Backbone as CSV, one residue per row, in Angstrom:
resi,resn,N_x,N_y,N_z,CA_x,CA_y,CA_z,C_x,C_y,C_z
1,MET,-22.154,20.879,47.430,-22.795,20.263,46.279,-21.741,19.538,45.453
2,ARG,-22.044,18.275,45.102,-21.100,17.470,44.332,-21.425,17.522,42.855
3,SER,-20.415,17.548,42.063,-20.625,17.542,40.616,-20.487,16.122,40.097
4,HIS,-21.276,15.776,39.136,-21.231,14.438,38.548,-20.263,14.431,37.376
5,ALA,-19.332,13.499,37.409,-18.311,13.420,36.359,-18.678,12.408,35.281
6,SER,-19.863,11.826,35.358,-20.232,10.787,34.386,-20.304,11.307,32.961
7,GLY,-20.587,12.554,32.776,-20.672,13.128,31.441,-19.353,13.720,30.978
8,ASN,-18.290,13.422,31.662,-16.980,13.965,31.353,-16.510,13.482,29.984
9,THR,-16.180,14.410,29.118,-15.711,14.053,27.778,-14.218,14.325,27.620
10,ALA,-13.506,14.422,28.745,-12.067,14.669,28.677,-11.381,13.531,27.928
11,ARG,-10.299,13.860,27.285,-9.543,12.873,26.521,-8.965,11.820,27.450
12,GLN,-9.189,10.564,27.120,-8.698,9.468,27.938,-7.280,9.103,27.528
13,ALA,-6.515,8.652,28.522,-5.167,8.158,28.230,-5.299,6.814,27.513
14,PRO,-4.383,6.506,26.613,-4.432,5.211,25.928,-4.341,4.066,26.929
15,PRO,-5.024,2.962,26.651,-4.939,1.814,27.550,-3.501,1.313,27.659
16,VAL,-3.149,0.794,28.821,-1.798,0.278,29.063,-1.453,-0.802,28.037
17,GLY,-2.437,-1.588,27.627,-2.201,-2.678,26.688,-1.643,-2.237,25.346
18,LEU,-1.864,-0.997,24.957,-1.328,-0.530,23.670,0.192,-0.635,23.636
19,ALA,0.827,-0.399,24.770,2.291,-0.465,24.832,2.796,-1.895,24.672
20,LEU,1.932,-2.874,24.886,2.333,-4.273,24.783,2.252,-4.810,23.359
21,LEU,1.608,-4.068,22.462,1.401,-4.540,21.091,2.685,-4.463,20.267
22,SER,2.879,-5.480,19.434,3.998,-5.447,18.482,3.661,-4.463,17.371
23,ASP,4.641,-4.117,16.567,4.397,-3.211,15.439,3.336,-3.792,14.502
24,ARG,3.396,-5.090,14.242,2.429,-5.727,13.342,1.030,-5.718,13.950
25,GLU,0.932,-5.956,15.260,-0.364,-5.914,15.924,-0.947,-4.509,15.875
26,ARG,-0.107,-3.501,16.014,-0.579,-2.110,15.887,-1.119,-1.856,14.481
27,GLU,-0.410,-2.362,13.486,-0.846,-2.212,12.099,-2.205,-2.876,11.888
28,VAL,-2.357,-4.093,12.394,-3.618,-4.819,12.269,-4.731,-4.050,12.983
29,LEU,-4.449,-3.549,14.168,-5.450,-2.823,14.946,-5.874,-1.536,14.249
30,LEU,-4.934,-0.822,13.676,-5.285,0.400,12.928,-6.200,0.077,11.749
31,LEU,-5.895,-0.977,11.027,-6.739,-1.372,9.899,-8.107,-1.839,10.376
32,LEU,-8.132,-2.549,11.501,-9.382,-3.065,12.058,-10.358,-1.937,12.389
33,ALA,-9.837,-0.783,12.760,-10.687,0.349,13.141,-11.620,0.776,12.013
34,ASP,-11.259,0.461,10.773,-12.087,0.848,9.631,-13.122,-0.215,9.272
35,GLY,-13.132,-1.341,10.000,-14.190,-2.331,9.862,-14.078,-3.413,8.808
36,PRO,-12.902,-3.733,8.295,-12.835,-4.785,7.278,-13.024,-6.178,7.884
37,THR,-13.376,-7.118,7.038,-13.476,-8.513,7.457,-12.074,-9.085,7.629
38,ASN,-11.992,-10.261,8.247,-10.688,-10.923,8.375,-10.087,-11.208,7.008
39,ARG,-10.936,-11.593,6.058,-10.454,-11.881,4.700,-9.840,-10.632,4.077
40,ARG,-10.513,-9.511,4.247,-10.018,-8.246,3.697,-8.702,-7.831,4.374
41,LEU,-8.666,-7.982,5.706,-7.428,-7.672,6.430,-6.277,-8.532,5.921
42,ALA,-6.550,-9.826,5.754,-5.518,-10.746,5.269,-5.004,-10.305,3.904
43,SER,-5.914,-9.901,3.044,-5.536,-9.442,1.714,-4.677,-8.181,1.789
44,GLN,-5.087,-7.239,2.630,-4.345,-5.987,2.770,-2.949,-6.215,3.341
45,LEU,-2.832,-7.182,4.237,-1.558,-7.436,4.903,-0.695,-8.464,4.181
46,GLY,-1.293,-9.181,3.221,-0.551,-10.200,2.488,-0.270,-11.441,3.326
47,VAL,-1.229,-11.783,4.200,-1.082,-12.963,5.059,-2.349,-13.804,4.971
48,ALA,-2.320,-14.968,5.599,-3.486,-15.853,5.633,-4.499,-15.347,6.665
49,GLU,-5.772,-15.708,6.464,-6.814,-15.343,7.433,-6.482,-15.892,8.814
50,ARG,-5.905,-17.069,8.846,-5.544,-17.682,10.124,-4.552,-16.797,10.880
51,THR,-3.643,-16.172,10.169,-2.672,-15.266,10.784,-3.380,-14.041,11.347
52,VAL,-4.343,-13.515,10.601,-5.117,-12.365,11.075,-5.851,-12.746,12.364
53,ARG,-6.480,-13.927,12.377,-7.193,-14.368,13.583,-6.238,-14.473,14.773
54,ALA,-5.029,-14.960,14.527,-4.033,-15.068,15.601,-3.656,-13.684,16.127
55,HIS,-3.450,-12.735,15.207,-3.145,-11.359,15.625,-4.286,-10.786,16.448
56,LEU,-5.518,-10.982,15.990,-6.672,-10.432,16.703,-6.823,-11.059,18.087
57,THR,-6.549,-12.337,18.203,-6.595,-12.997,19.508,-5.579,-12.366,20.454
58,ASN,-4.359,-12.160,19.958,-3.312,-11.547,20.780,-3.658,-10.110,21.150
59,ILE,-4.194,-9.360,20.194,-4.579,-7.967,20.435,-5.655,-7.898,21.514
60,CYS,-6.684,-8.725,21.399,-7.773,-8.713,22.387,-7.251,-9.076,23.772
61,ARG,-6.355,-10.049,23.835,-5.787,-10.451,25.122,-4.979,-9.306,25.731
62,LYS,-4.133,-8.663,24.933,-3.281,-7.589,25.441,-4.083,-6.354,25.838
63,LEU,-5.164,-6.072,25.112,-5.990,-4.906,25.429,-7.065,-5.220,26.475
64,ASN,-7.173,-6.501,26.825,-8.160,-6.950,27.792,-9.588,-6.605,27.332
65,VAL,-9.857,-6.920,26.070,-11.198,-6.750,25.516,-11.695,-8.111,25.048
66,GLU,-13.004,-8.237,24.889,-13.598,-9.530,24.573,-13.910,-9.751,23.100
67,SER,-13.866,-8.695,22.290,-14.258,-8.874,20.895,-13.473,-7.942,19.975
68,ARG,-13.534,-8.267,18.695,-12.885,-7.423,17.693,-13.553,-6.051,17.620
69,VAL,-14.849,-5.995,17.921,-15.563,-4.715,17.924,-15.006,-3.818,19.023
70,GLN,-14.814,-4.376,20.211,-14.239,-3.587,21.299,-12.819,-3.149,20.948
71,ALA,-12.046,-4.035,20.339,-10.685,-3.683,19.921,-10.713,-2.561,18.887
72,ALA,-11.652,-2.640,17.946,-11.774,-1.602,16.913,-12.140,-0.260,17.540
73,LEU,-12.979,-0.279,18.567,-13.344,0.966,19.254,-12.140,1.577,19.963
74,VAL,-11.324,0.731,20.587,-10.084,1.212,21.215,-9.187,1.825,20.147
75,ALA,-9.058,1.155,19.018,-8.208,1.649,17.933,-8.693,2.994,17.416
76,ASP,-9.992,3.128,17.242,-10.534,4.382,16.724,-10.331,5.515,17.732
77,ARG,-10.544,5.221,18.981,-10.419,6.230,20.040,-8.967,6.658,20.254
78,HIS,-8.023,5.751,20.015,-6.611,6.036,20.305,-5.740,5.887,19.055
79,ARG,-6.300,6.255,17.918,-5.623,6.100,16.624,-4.238,6.738,16.607
80,ARG,-4.124,7.946,17.100,-2.821,8.641,17.064,-1.769,7.940,17.906
81,ALA,-2.177,7.350,19.023,-1.227,6.634,19.883,-0.726,5.356,19.211
82,LEU,-1.483,4.848,18.235,-1.098,3.619,17.541,-0.177,3.868,16.351
83,LEU,-0.121,5.104,15.896,0.701,5.413,14.725,2.177,5.227,15.023
84,PRO,2.951,4.840,14.012,4.399,4.694,14.203,5.020,6.019,14.623
85,ALA,6.118,5.952,15.342,6.822,7.165,15.769,7.182,7.996,14.547
86,GLY,6.994,9.296,14.649,7.315,10.189,13.545,6.183,10.393,12.569
87,ALA,5.084,9.665,12.745,3.932,9.843,11.858,3.137,11.036,12.363
88,GLY,3.059,12.065,11.556,2.333,13.271,11.936,0.876,13.191,11.561
89,PRO,0.141,14.262,11.774,-1.287,14.292,11.464,-1.600,13.980,10.004
90,ASP,-0.675,14.302,9.118,-0.918,14.034,7.699,-0.771,12.550,7.374
91,ARG,-0.270,11.745,8.318,-0.088,10.317,8.096,-1.177,9.481,8.763
92,VAL,-2.165,10.143,9.358,-3.238,9.413,10.040,-4.015,8.614,9.014
93,ALA,-4.279,7.351,9.338,-5.032,6.491,8.427,-6.422,7.070,8.213
94,PRO,-6.935,6.998,6.995,-8.255,7.552,6.722,-9.328,6.813,7.497
95,ARG,-10.357,7.544,7.903,-11.457,6.939,8.636,-12.589,6.692,7.667
96,GLY,-13.310,5.647,7.916,-14.457,5.335,7.073,-15.327,4.335,7.774
97,ASN,-16.510,4.129,7.248,-17.414,3.194,7.896,-17.287,1.794,7.324
98,GLY,-16.423,1.607,6.323,-16.210,0.283,5.764,-17.385,-0.232,4.946
99,ARG,-18.319,0.639,4.598,-19.511,0.197,3.885,-19.533,0.688,2.447
100,GLY,-18.382,1.000,1.952,-18.304,1.446,0.559,-18.550,0.309,-0.406
101,ARG,-18.400,0.580,-1.663,-18.585,-0.433,-2.684,-17.608,-1.574,-2.471
102,ARG,-18.069,-2.791,-2.586,-17.205,-3.964,-2.408,-16.294,-4.119,-3.608
103,VAL,-15.087,-4.484,-3.335,-14.101,-4.702,-4.381,-13.838,-6.189,-4.459
104,ARG,-13.988,-6.753,-5.635,-13.690,-8.178,-5.804,-12.196,-8.370,-5.914
105,GLU,-11.736,-9.430,-5.252,-10.287,-9.688,-5.263,-10.004,-10.966,-5.983
């Protein structure tokens, strides 16, 4: 009798593409996991929206995903692997659905 592994919830290894990301791309990807707009990301990072779009294009290419949503899912699933070296559990970025009260900038 064969067992079906489709329901396997074992922890997956981080995608190979994560190792290809620059430190800045990792930072952008971690922030993306919380669902902000490009404008919000740009504000948080202190860069232009065009720069954020360029980072997201590079991230999607390196992770071999087709959209920012897929990239955000990878980031959420592998958040600890994206953290800088030496960042312990107390340094994990807070999780949220990004639907809190809007802040005017």
